[in-house]
Coordinates of C-alpha atoms and ligand atoms in Angstrom, one line a residue:
X167 CA 0.1 48.0 61.9
X168 CA 3.3 46.7 63.1
X169 CA 4.5 45.4 60.4
X170 CA 5.9 48.4 57.7
X171 CA 9.3 46.8 57.4
X172 CA 11.8 46.5 54.1
X173 CA 13.5 43.6 53.7
X174 CA 17.0 43.7 53.5
X175 CA 16.9 42.0 50.1
X176 CA 14.9 44.7 48.4
X177 CA 17.0 47.2 50.6
X178 CA 20.1 46.0 49.9
X179 CA 19.1 45.5 46.3
X180 CA 19.4 49.2 45.3
X181 CA 16.5 49.1 42.8
X182 CA 13.5 50.0 45.6
X183 CA 12.4 53.2 45.1
X184 CA 10.7 53.3 49.2
X185 CA 14.6 52.8 50.4
X186 CA 16.4 55.3 48.4
X187 CA 19.5 56.5 50.0
X188 CA 18.1 59.4 52.2
X189 CA 14.7 57.8 52.7
X190 CA 13.9 56.4 56.6
X191 CA 13.0 52.4 56.7
X192 CA 12.3 49.9 59.0
X193 CA 14.2 46.7 58.8
X194 CA 13.3 44.0 61.5
X195 CA 16.0 40.4 62.1
X196 CA 18.7 39.0 64.5
X197 CA 21.4 40.3 65.2
X198 CA 24.8 38.1 63.3
X199 CA 27.5 40.3 64.9
X200 CA 28.6 43.2 66.6
X201 CA 31.2 45.3 66.2
X202 CA 32.8 48.2 68.1
X203 CA 29.5 48.8 70.2
X204 CA 28.6 50.3 66.5
X205 CA 28.1 48.3 64.0
X206 CA 25.2 45.8 63.9
X207 CA 24.7 43.0 61.3
X208 CA 21.3 42.3 61.0
X209 CA 19.1 39.5 59.2
X210 CA 16.2 38.7 58.4
X211 CA 16.5 35.6 56.8
X212 CA 15.7 37.0 52.5
X213 CA 19.3 36.7 51.8
X214 CA 22.6 36.0 53.0
X215 CA 23.5 39.7 53.1
X216 CA 23.3 41.6 56.0
X217 CA 22.0 45.1 56.4
X218 CA 24.8 46.9 58.4
X219 CA 23.3 48.7 60.6
X220 CA 24.9 52.1 62.7
X221 CA 24.8 52.8 65.9
X222 CA 26.3 56.1 65.9
X223 CA 28.3 56.6 69.5
X224 CA 27.4 58.1 72.1
X225 CA 23.6 58.1 70.7
X226 CA 22.0 55.2 72.2
X227 CA 22.3 53.7 76.3
X228 CA 24.2 51.5 77.3
X229 CA 22.2 49.5 78.6
X230 CA 20.3 49.1 75.6
X231 CA 23.4 48.4 73.4
X232 CA 24.1 45.2 76.3
X233 CA 21.3 43.7 74.9
X234 CA 22.6 44.0 70.8
X235 CA 24.0 40.1 71.2
X236 CA 24.0 37.7 68.5
X237 CA 20.8 35.8 68.2
X238 CA 18.6 39.1 69.7
X239 CA 15.5 40.0 67.7
X240 CA 15.8 43.6 66.5
X241 CA 13.7 46.6 65.1
X242 CA 15.7 49.5 63.8
X243 CA 14.3 52.4 62.7
X244 CA 16.9 54.5 60.6
X245 CA 17.8 56.7 57.1
X246 CA 19.4 54.9 54.5
X247 CA 22.6 56.2 53.9
X248 CA 25.5 55.3 51.2
X249 CA 28.1 53.0 53.2
X250 CA 31.4 53.6 54.0
X251 CA 32.4 50.0 54.3
X252 CA 33.2 47.5 51.7
X253 CA 31.0 44.7 50.6
X254 CA 27.7 46.9 50.9
X255 CA 26.1 50.0 49.1
X256 CA 24.1 51.4 51.8
X257 CA 23.5 51.0 55.3
X258 CA 21.3 51.9 57.8
X259 CA 21.9 54.7 60.3
X260 CA 19.6 53.8 63.5
X261 CA 17.1 56.3 64.5
X262 CA 16.2 54.0 67.3
X263 CA 16.8 50.6 68.1
X264 CA 14.1 48.3 69.9
X265 CA 14.9 44.8 71.2
X266 CA 11.6 42.5 70.0
X267 CA 13.6 39.5 71.7
X268 CA 16.7 38.5 73.8
X269 CA 19.2 36.7 73.3
X270 CA 21.8 35.1 75.7
X271 CA 25.0 35.1 74.2
X272 CA 26.5 32.7 76.8
X273 CA 23.4 30.5 76.2
X274 CA 22.5 30.8 72.8
X275 CA 24.2 28.3 70.4
X276 CA 26.0 29.3 67.8
X277 CA 28.6 31.9 68.1
X278 CA 29.5 34.2 65.7
X279 CA 32.2 31.9 63.3
X280 CA 32.1 28.6 61.6
X281 CA 30.6 25.3 63.1
X282 CA 30.6 21.9 61.4
X283 CA 27.7 20.6 59.7
X284 CA 27.5 17.9 62.2
X285 CA 26.7 20.0 65.2
X286 CA 23.8 22.0 63.5
X287 CA 22.5 19.0 62.7
X288 CA 22.0 18.8 66.6
X289 CA 20.9 22.3 66.3
X290 CA 18.0 21.8 63.6
X291 CA 15.9 24.4 64.6
X292 CA 18.5 27.6 64.8
X293 CA 20.7 26.1 61.8
X294 CA 18.1 28.1 59.2
X295 CA 20.0 31.5 60.8
X296 CA 23.7 30.6 59.4
X297 CA 24.6 31.8 55.7
X298 CA 24.9 27.9 54.6
X299 CA 21.5 26.7 55.7
X300 CA 20.2 30.2 54.7
X301 CA 21.0 29.4 51.0
X302 CA 20.6 26.0 51.1
X303 CA 16.3 26.2 51.9
X304 CA 16.1 29.4 50.1
X305 CA 17.6 27.4 47.3
X306 CA 14.9 24.6 48.1
X307 CA 11.6 26.8 47.9
X308 CA 13.1 27.9 44.4
X309 CA 13.7 24.2 42.9
X310 CA 10.1 23.5 44.9
X311 CA 8.6 26.2 43.1
X312 CA 10.2 25.6 39.8
X313 CA 8.9 22.1 40.0
X314 CA 5.2 23.3 39.4
X315 CA 6.1 26.1 36.7
X316 CA 7.9 23.2 34.5
X317 CA 4.7 21.1 34.7
X318 CA 1.9 24.2 34.6
X319 CA 4.1 25.6 31.4
X320 CA 3.6 22.0 30.2
X321 CA -0.2 21.4 30.8
X322 CA 0.1 19.1 33.3
X323 CA -2.3 18.5 36.1
X324 CA -1.1 17.9 39.9
X325 CA -2.7 15.4 41.2
X326 CA -2.5 14.8 45.1
X327 CA -2.2 11.0 46.1
X328 CA -2.8 9.9 49.2
X329 CA -0.4 9.6 51.9
X330 CA -2.1 6.3 53.5
X331 CA -2.6 3.5 51.2
X332 CA -3.3 0.1 51.3
X333 CA -1.0 -0.9 48.6
X334 CA 3.0 -1.1 48.2
X335 CA 3.9 0.6 45.0
X336 CA 7.8 -0.6 44.7
X337 CA 6.8 -4.1 46.4
X338 CA 9.9 -3.9 48.4
X339 CA 8.0 -4.2 52.0
X340 CA 10.2 -1.2 53.2
X341 CA 6.6 0.5 54.7
X342 CA 5.4 2.1 57.8
X343 CA 2.6 0.6 59.2
X344 CA -0.3 3.1 60.0
X345 CA -2.7 1.2 62.9
X346 CA -4.7 2.3 65.6
X347 CA -4.9 -1.3 66.8
X348 CA -3.4 -1.7 70.0
X349 CA 0.1 -2.6 70.6
X350 CA -0.6 -5.3 73.1
X351 CA -3.4 -7.8 72.6
X352 CA -4.5 -6.7 69.3
X353 CA -7.1 -8.6 67.9
X354 CA -6.7 -12.2 66.1
X355 CA -8.3 -14.1 63.3
X356 CA -8.6 -17.9 63.5
X357 CA -4.9 -18.1 62.0
X358 CA -3.6 -16.4 65.3
X359 CA -2.5 -13.2 62.8
X360 CA -3.4 -9.8 63.5
X361 CA -6.6 -9.2 62.1
X362 CA -7.0 -6.0 60.2
X363 CA -10.3 -6.0 59.7
X364 CA -10.9 -4.5 62.9
X365 CA -8.2 -2.0 62.5
X366 CA -9.4 1.8 61.4
X367 CA -9.7 1.4 57.7
X368 CA -10.8 -2.2 57.7
X369 CA -7.7 -3.6 56.6
X370 CA -3.8 -3.5 56.5
X371 CA -2.2 0.4 55.7
X372 CA 0.8 2.2 55.8
X373 CA 2.7 5.5 54.7
X374 CA 3.2 5.7 50.6
X375 CA 6.1 4.9 49.1
X376 CA 5.7 6.4 45.9
X377 CA 2.4 7.7 44.7
X378 CA 3.0 6.1 40.7
X379 CA -0.1 3.8 41.2
X380 CA -2.3 6.6 41.8
X381 CA -0.6 8.3 39.1
X382 CA -1.6 5.9 37.0
X383 CA -5.2 6.3 36.9
X384 CA -5.0 9.6 36.8
X385 CA -2.8 9.8 33.4
X386 CA -5.5 7.4 32.3
X387 CA -7.6 10.5 32.1
X388 CA -5.6 13.8 32.3
X389 CA -2.3 12.4 29.5
X390 CA -0.3 14.1 31.5
X391 CA 0.0 14.5 35.6
X392 CA 2.7 14.8 38.3
X393 CA 2.6 14.1 42.0
X394 CA 4.8 16.3 44.2
X395 CA 4.8 14.9 48.5
X396 CA 6.1 13.2 50.6
X397 CA 7.2 9.6 50.2
X398 CA 8.2 7.4 53.5
X399 CA 10.3 4.2 53.3
X400 CA 11.5 2.3 56.1
X401 CA 14.6 1.1 54.6
X402 CA 17.6 1.0 57.5
X403 CA 19.6 2.3 55.3
X404 CA 22.2 4.9 57.3
X405 CA 23.8 6.9 54.4
X406 CA 24.5 10.5 53.4
X407 CA 21.9 9.9 49.9
X408 CA 18.8 8.1 52.7
X409 CA 15.9 9.3 54.6
X410 CA 13.3 7.9 55.8
X411 CA 10.6 10.2 54.8
X412 CA 11.7 12.1 51.7
X413 CA 10.3 14.2 48.9
X414 CA 9.2 13.1 45.6
X415 CA 8.6 14.5 41.9
X416 CA 6.3 11.8 40.0
X417 CA 5.4 12.8 36.3
X418 CA 3.3 10.3 34.8
X419 CA 2.5 11.1 30.6
X420 CA 0.4 8.7 28.6
X421 CA 1.5 8.3 25.0
X422 CA 4.7 8.6 26.3
X423 CA 7.4 5.6 25.8
X424 CA 10.6 5.2 26.9
X425 CA 12.6 7.5 24.8
X426 CA 10.1 10.5 25.8
X427 CA 10.3 9.5 28.9
X428 CA 14.3 10.2 29.2
X429 CA 13.3 13.3 27.4
X430 CA 11.0 14.4 29.7
X431 CA 13.5 13.8 33.0
X432 CA 16.3 15.6 31.1
X433 CA 14.8 18.7 30.3
X434 CA 12.7 18.8 33.5
X435 CA 16.3 18.6 35.6
X436 CA 17.9 21.4 33.3
X437 CA 14.3 23.4 33.6
X438 CA 15.1 22.8 37.4
X439 CA 18.9 23.9 37.3
X440 CA 18.9 26.9 35.1
X441 CA 16.0 28.2 36.9
X442 CA 18.0 28.4 40.0
X443 CA 20.9 29.7 38.0
X444 CA 19.2 32.3 37.5
X445 CA 17.1 32.9 40.2
X446 CA 19.9 32.4 43.0
X447 CA 23.2 33.4 41.8
X448 CA 23.9 34.9 44.9
X449 CA 22.9 31.5 47.1
X450 CA 24.8 29.2 44.9
X451 CA 27.6 31.5 45.1
X452 CA 27.7 31.4 48.2
X453 CA 28.0 27.8 48.1
X454 CA 30.5 27.8 45.4
X455 CA 32.4 29.3 47.7
X456 CA 31.8 27.0 50.8
X457 CA 32.1 24.4 48.8
X458 CA 35.5 25.3 47.3
X459 CA 37.0 25.5 51.0
X460 CA 35.6 22.0 51.9
X461 CA 37.7 20.7 48.7
X462 CA 40.6 22.4 49.9
X463 CA 40.7 19.7 52.8
X464 CA 40.7 16.9 50.7
X465 CA 43.1 14.5 49.3
X466 CA 43.4 15.8 45.6
X467 CA 42.2 12.2 44.1
X468 CA 38.7 12.9 46.3
X469 CA 38.0 16.6 44.7
X470 CA 35.7 17.1 42.0
X471 CA 37.5 19.4 39.7
X472 CA 35.2 21.4 38.9
X473 CA 33.6 24.1 41.3
X474 CA 29.5 23.9 42.0
X475 CA 28.7 27.1 39.4
X476 CA 30.8 25.3 36.9
X477 CA 29.7 21.9 36.8
X478 CA 25.8 23.1 37.1
X479 CA 26.3 24.8 33.9
X480 CA 27.9 21.8 32.2
X481 CA 25.4 20.0 33.0
X482 CA 23.2 22.6 31.5
X483 CA 25.0 22.6 28.5
X484 CA 25.4 19.0 27.8
X485 CA 23.3 16.1 26.8
X486 CA 23.0 13.0 29.3
X487 CA 24.9 10.5 28.1
X488 CA 22.9 7.6 27.7
X489 CA 23.8 3.8 28.1
X490 CA 21.8 0.4 28.4
X491 CA 22.1 -1.7 31.3
X492 CA 24.2 -4.2 29.1
X493 CA 26.5 -1.4 28.1
X494 CA 27.3 0.0 31.5
X495 CA 28.0 -4.0 33.1
X496 CA 30.6 -4.3 29.7
X497 CA 31.8 -0.9 30.8
X498 CA 32.7 -2.0 34.4
X499 CA 34.1 -5.3 33.9
X500 CA 36.4 -3.8 31.0
X501 CA 37.6 -0.9 34.2
X502 CA 41.0 -1.3 35.2
X503 CA 39.2 -0.2 38.3
X504 CA 37.5 -4.0 37.8
X505 CA 40.6 -5.3 37.0
X506 CA 42.8 -4.0 40.0
X507 CA 39.6 -5.5 42.6
X508 CA 38.5 -1.9 43.6
X509 CA 34.5 -2.6 43.3
X510 CA 33.8 -4.0 46.9
X511 CA 30.4 -5.7 45.4
X512 CA 30.9 -8.4 42.5
X513 CA 30.3 -7.1 39.4
X514 CA 27.7 -9.6 36.4
X515 CA 24.8 -9.6 34.7
X516 CA 22.0 -9.4 36.4
X517 CA 23.3 -7.2 39.4
X518 CA 21.6 -4.6 40.9
X519 CA 24.3 -1.8 40.5
X520 CA 25.9 -0.4 43.8
X521 CA 26.7 2.8 44.7
X522 CA 30.3 2.4 44.0
X523 CA 29.4 1.2 40.2
X524 CA 27.0 4.2 39.6
X525 CA 29.6 6.4 41.1
X526 CA 32.6 4.8 38.4
X527 CA 30.5 5.1 35.8
X528 CA 29.5 8.8 36.3
X529 CA 32.3 10.1 37.9
X530 CA 35.3 8.3 36.2
X531 CA 34.0 7.0 33.1
X532 CA 31.2 9.7 32.0
X533 CA 32.4 12.3 33.7
X534 CA 28.6 13.4 33.4
X535 CA 25.0 12.3 34.0
X536 CA 24.1 9.4 32.9
X537 CA 20.9 7.4 31.8
X538 CA 20.9 3.8 32.0
X539 CA 18.1 2.1 30.7
X540 CA 16.7 -1.7 30.3
X541 CA 17.7 -3.4 33.2
X542 CA 17.4 -7.0 34.2
X543 CA 13.7 -7.9 35.0
X544 CA 14.3 -9.6 37.8
X545 CA 15.4 -6.6 39.9
X546 CA 13.1 -3.8 39.1
X547 CA 9.5 -4.0 39.9
X548 CA 6.3 -5.5 38.5
X549 CA 4.2 -2.4 36.4
X550 CA 8.0 -1.7 34.3
X551 CA 7.2 -3.1 30.5
X552 CA 8.7 -6.2 29.3
X553 CA 11.6 -5.7 26.4
X554 CA 10.2 -7.7 23.1
X555 CA 12.9 -10.2 22.4
X556 CA 15.2 -10.6 24.8
X557 CA 17.0 -13.7 24.8
X558 CA 15.8 -16.7 27.5
X559 CA 17.2 -15.8 31.1
X560 CA 18.1 -11.7 30.2
X561 CA 14.9 -10.7 29.6
X562 CA 15.1 -6.8 30.8
X563 CA 12.2 -3.8 30.8
X564 CA 11.7 -0.7 29.9
X565 CA 13.6 1.0 32.7
X566 CA 15.5 4.1 33.6
X567 CA 17.8 5.5 36.5
X568 CA 19.5 8.8 36.0
X569 CA 22.9 9.0 37.8
X570 CA 24.2 12.1 38.7
X571 CA 28.2 13.2 39.5
X572 CA 28.6 13.1 43.5
X573 CA 24.4 11.9 44.2
X574 CA 24.5 8.5 42.1
X575 CA 20.7 8.3 41.3
X576 CA 18.7 10.5 41.2
X577 CA 15.7 9.4 39.4
X578 CA 14.1 5.9 38.4
X579 CA 11.7 5.5 35.9
X580 CA 10.5 3.3 33.3
X581 CA 7.7 2.8 30.6
X582 CA 5.0 0.8 32.4
X583 CA 3.4 -2.3 31.2
X584 CA 0.4 -1.0 29.4
X585 CA -0.5 -5.4 28.0
X586 CA -3.0 -7.1 30.4
X587 CA -2.0 -10.1 30.3
X588 CA 1.8 -9.4 30.4
X589 CA 1.4 -7.4 33.6
X590 CA -0.9 -10.1 34.7
X591 CA 1.2 -12.9 34.3
X592 CA 4.5 -10.6 36.3
X593 CA 2.3 -9.7 38.9
X594 CA 1.7 -13.9 39.2
X595 CA 5.2 -14.3 39.2
X596 CA 5.8 -12.0 41.7
X597 CA 2.9 -12.9 44.0
X598 CA 1.5 -9.9 43.5
X599 CA -2.4 -10.7 44.7
X600 CA -4.5 -9.5 41.0
X601 CA -7.5 -9.1 43.0
X602 CA -6.4 -6.3 45.2
X603 CA -4.5 -4.6 42.6
X604 CA -8.0 -4.8 40.1
X605 CA -8.4 -1.3 40.5
X606 CA -5.1 -0.9 39.1
X607 CA -5.6 -3.7 36.6
X608 CA -9.2 -1.4 35.0
X609 CA -6.8 0.8 33.6
X610 CA -5.1 -2.1 31.3
X611 CA -8.9 -3.2 30.9
X612 CA -10.8 -0.3 29.3
X613 CA -8.2 1.6 27.4
X614 CA -4.9 1.2 28.0
X615 CA -2.2 3.2 26.2
X616 CA 1.4 3.1 26.3
X617 CA 2.5 5.4 29.2
X618 CA 6.0 6.1 31.0
X619 CA 7.0 8.5 34.1
X620 CA 9.3 8.3 36.4
X621 CA 10.5 9.4 40.2
X622 CA 13.1 12.3 41.1
X623 CA 14.1 12.4 44.5
X624 CA 13.8 15.6 45.7
X625 CA 16.4 15.5 48.4
X626 CA 19.1 14.1 46.0
X627 CA 18.3 17.2 43.4
X628 CA 18.9 19.8 46.2
X629 CA 21.9 17.9 47.1
X630 CA 22.8 17.9 43.3
X631 CA 22.8 21.5 43.4
X632 CA 23.9 23.2 46.4
X633 CA 26.4 20.4 46.4
X634 CA 25.7 19.8 50.4
X635 CA 27.3 15.8 50.7
X636 CA 24.6 14.5 53.8
X637 CA 21.4 15.0 52.9
X638 CA 20.2 15.3 56.2
X639 CA 21.4 19.1 55.4
X640 CA 19.0 19.8 52.9
X641 CA 15.6 18.9 54.4
X642 CA 14.9 20.7 57.2
X643 CA 14.0 18.2 59.8
X644 CA 15.6 14.8 58.8
X645 CA 14.5 11.4 59.9
X646 CA 16.4 8.2 59.5
X647 CA 16.6 5.6 61.2
X648 CA 17.1 6.2 64.9
X649 CA 16.5 10.2 64.8
X650 CA 13.5 11.6 64.7
X651 CA 13.8 14.5 66.5
X652 CA 11.2 18.0 66.5
Ligands
LIG702 O1 13.4 4.5 42.5 P1 12.3 4.7 43.1 O2 12.2 3.8 43.9 O3 11.6 4.7 42.0 C1 10.0 4.4 42.3 O4 9.4 5.1 43.7 C2 8.8 5.2 41.6 N1 7.7 4.6 41.7 C3 9.0 6.4 40.4 C4 8.4 6.2 39.2 O5 8.6 5.9 38.6 N2 7.4 7.2 39.7 O6 12.5 6.1 44.0 C5 12.5 6.9 42.8 C6 13.7 8.2 43.2 C7 14.9 7.6 43.7 O7 16.1 7.6 42.5 C8 15.9 8.8 44.4 O8 16.1 9.6 44.0 C9 15.0 8.4 45.7 O9 13.3 8.7 44.9 N3 14.7 7.7 46.7 C10 15.1 8.5 47.6 N4 15.8 9.8 48.4 C11 15.7 9.5 49.2 N5 15.8 9.1 50.9 C12 15.3 7.5 50.1 N6 15.4 6.2 51.2 C13 15.0 7.4 48.8 N7 15.1 6.3 48.1 C14 14.2 7.0 46.7
LIG703 MG1 15.3 3.3 42.1

C-alpha cells in the first residue's frame, strides 16, 4: 500500500495521536517554497497551512535537493518535532525524501509570489495550488455539503431534474440548443424550417435553464423537494456575476406561501453562512485578510467598511429587510442619488431593477440584505402567482428577489400560480403553448395546492461568503461568452 500518509491539516491540528510529537509519519504534497536548502514548505490541499519539512544540512544528496523545486511533488518520511520557527507548532524532520514528480522551476507558471487573479484565470488548471483558490474551493465544497445537510435535516427530497429538456422554464429564450442534426443540410419541413422531428429526441431540445418546472411536479407529491444541479444560460452578459454554466439550488414546497418562502430562503442563507463560519474558520480568516489588503488599494468611498467575517456575522445576526417593489421604486425616486441623476438607467414603476438600483438599495440605503417582493407581472415569468386586488395596469405577482451586498440578486423566487384558469390566461397572454405544457398544467388540474419556491445561484453565494468579486474565480472552470477552456 502506497498511501500511508497523514493529511497535513490533521498533522498540524495537534489532536491526532498518530502524528503526535515523536511519531514517525509520512506526508505527501507539493512544494510551495524551499528556503536555505533546508526548509521545505509542503502543501497537500487539505489546508492553506504548509507543513515545514526540515532537511537537515548534510543529510541529503545535493542532487536530490536540487530537485526540490516549487511545484514538485514529494513523499517525505520523518519524525514529528516541536517547531523552532514561528507560525507553526510542529514540523517534520525528514529521514527520507522521495521526489514523486519533478517540476521544472524555469517553466512552472506559479512563482512563490502573489499573482493577479486575472493571470491565474489563464492558469485555472494550476490555480487550485494557490492559497486563495485553496480557500475558495474548500469553502465551495463546504457550502455544497451544507446545502444537502440543511434540506436533509428538514425532510426535503433531493430531486434530480433533467439537464436536457424541451421546455424553457424561464421563458427568456436564452437557451443552448442540444441537437445531433448536421449543421449543414439539416432536414427541413414543408415551411422550410428545420425539421426537429428528425432530431435525436424527435423534437427541439435544449440545456435546462432551471429545474423548477420539474421540481414543481415533485413537490406536488413529496411536498418538499430541492434540486441542486448545473443550469445553462446563453445570455451574452460579460459581467462579474454571470456565467453561461452555473449551479443552482431550487427548493419547491407545497403548502408554502410567499412569506413561508422568504422565511425558508433567509434561514437557508444564514445556515450556509453559519456552517462555513464553523467549519472553515481558517480559510475565512485567510480570505478576510486578503480582502482587507485588496480594499486598501481602493478609494475610500469604494471600500465596504466591514471585513469579510464581520460582514458575515452581521448578516447572521440581523433580519433581512423586506420591502415591496413599489416601496423600492419610491426609495430610489426619493434618493439624492436619483435627484443628482447618478443612475444610468431611468427609474419608474414598471422597470426591471437594474444592478445599479439593487446595489443602491442594499449597499447605500439599507446596508444589509434586502428581499424585494411583489414585482410587476409584466417583467416576471408566467408561473408566478397573480396578486389579487391590484389596480388595473399595476398588476403584480407574488415574486421575491433577495439582494445581497456586493452581489445584487442572489435569490429569485415566487409563490406559484396554483389556479388553473389564471395560469392558462397568463400563459395565453404570454404566447406559451398550453398543449406543450399540458403535463405542468396537470398539477393544477389534479389536486392543486398553494406552493412556492426559489432559486439560489450557488456561485453568487460562494462569492458572497468568500468575498471574491469575480464569479469566474469561484467556479473551477468558468464558461462565459468566448471562453470554454478545459
Ligand atoms: O432569478 P432566476 O432566473 O430564477 C429562476 O431560474 C427560477 N426558476 C428559480 C426558482 O424560483 N426556482 O435565477 C435564480 C438565481 C438568481 O437569483 C441568481 O442568483 C442565479 O440564479 N443566476 C445566475 N448565476 C450565475 N450566472 C447566471 N447567468 C445566472 N442567472 C441566474
Ligand atoms: Mg431573477
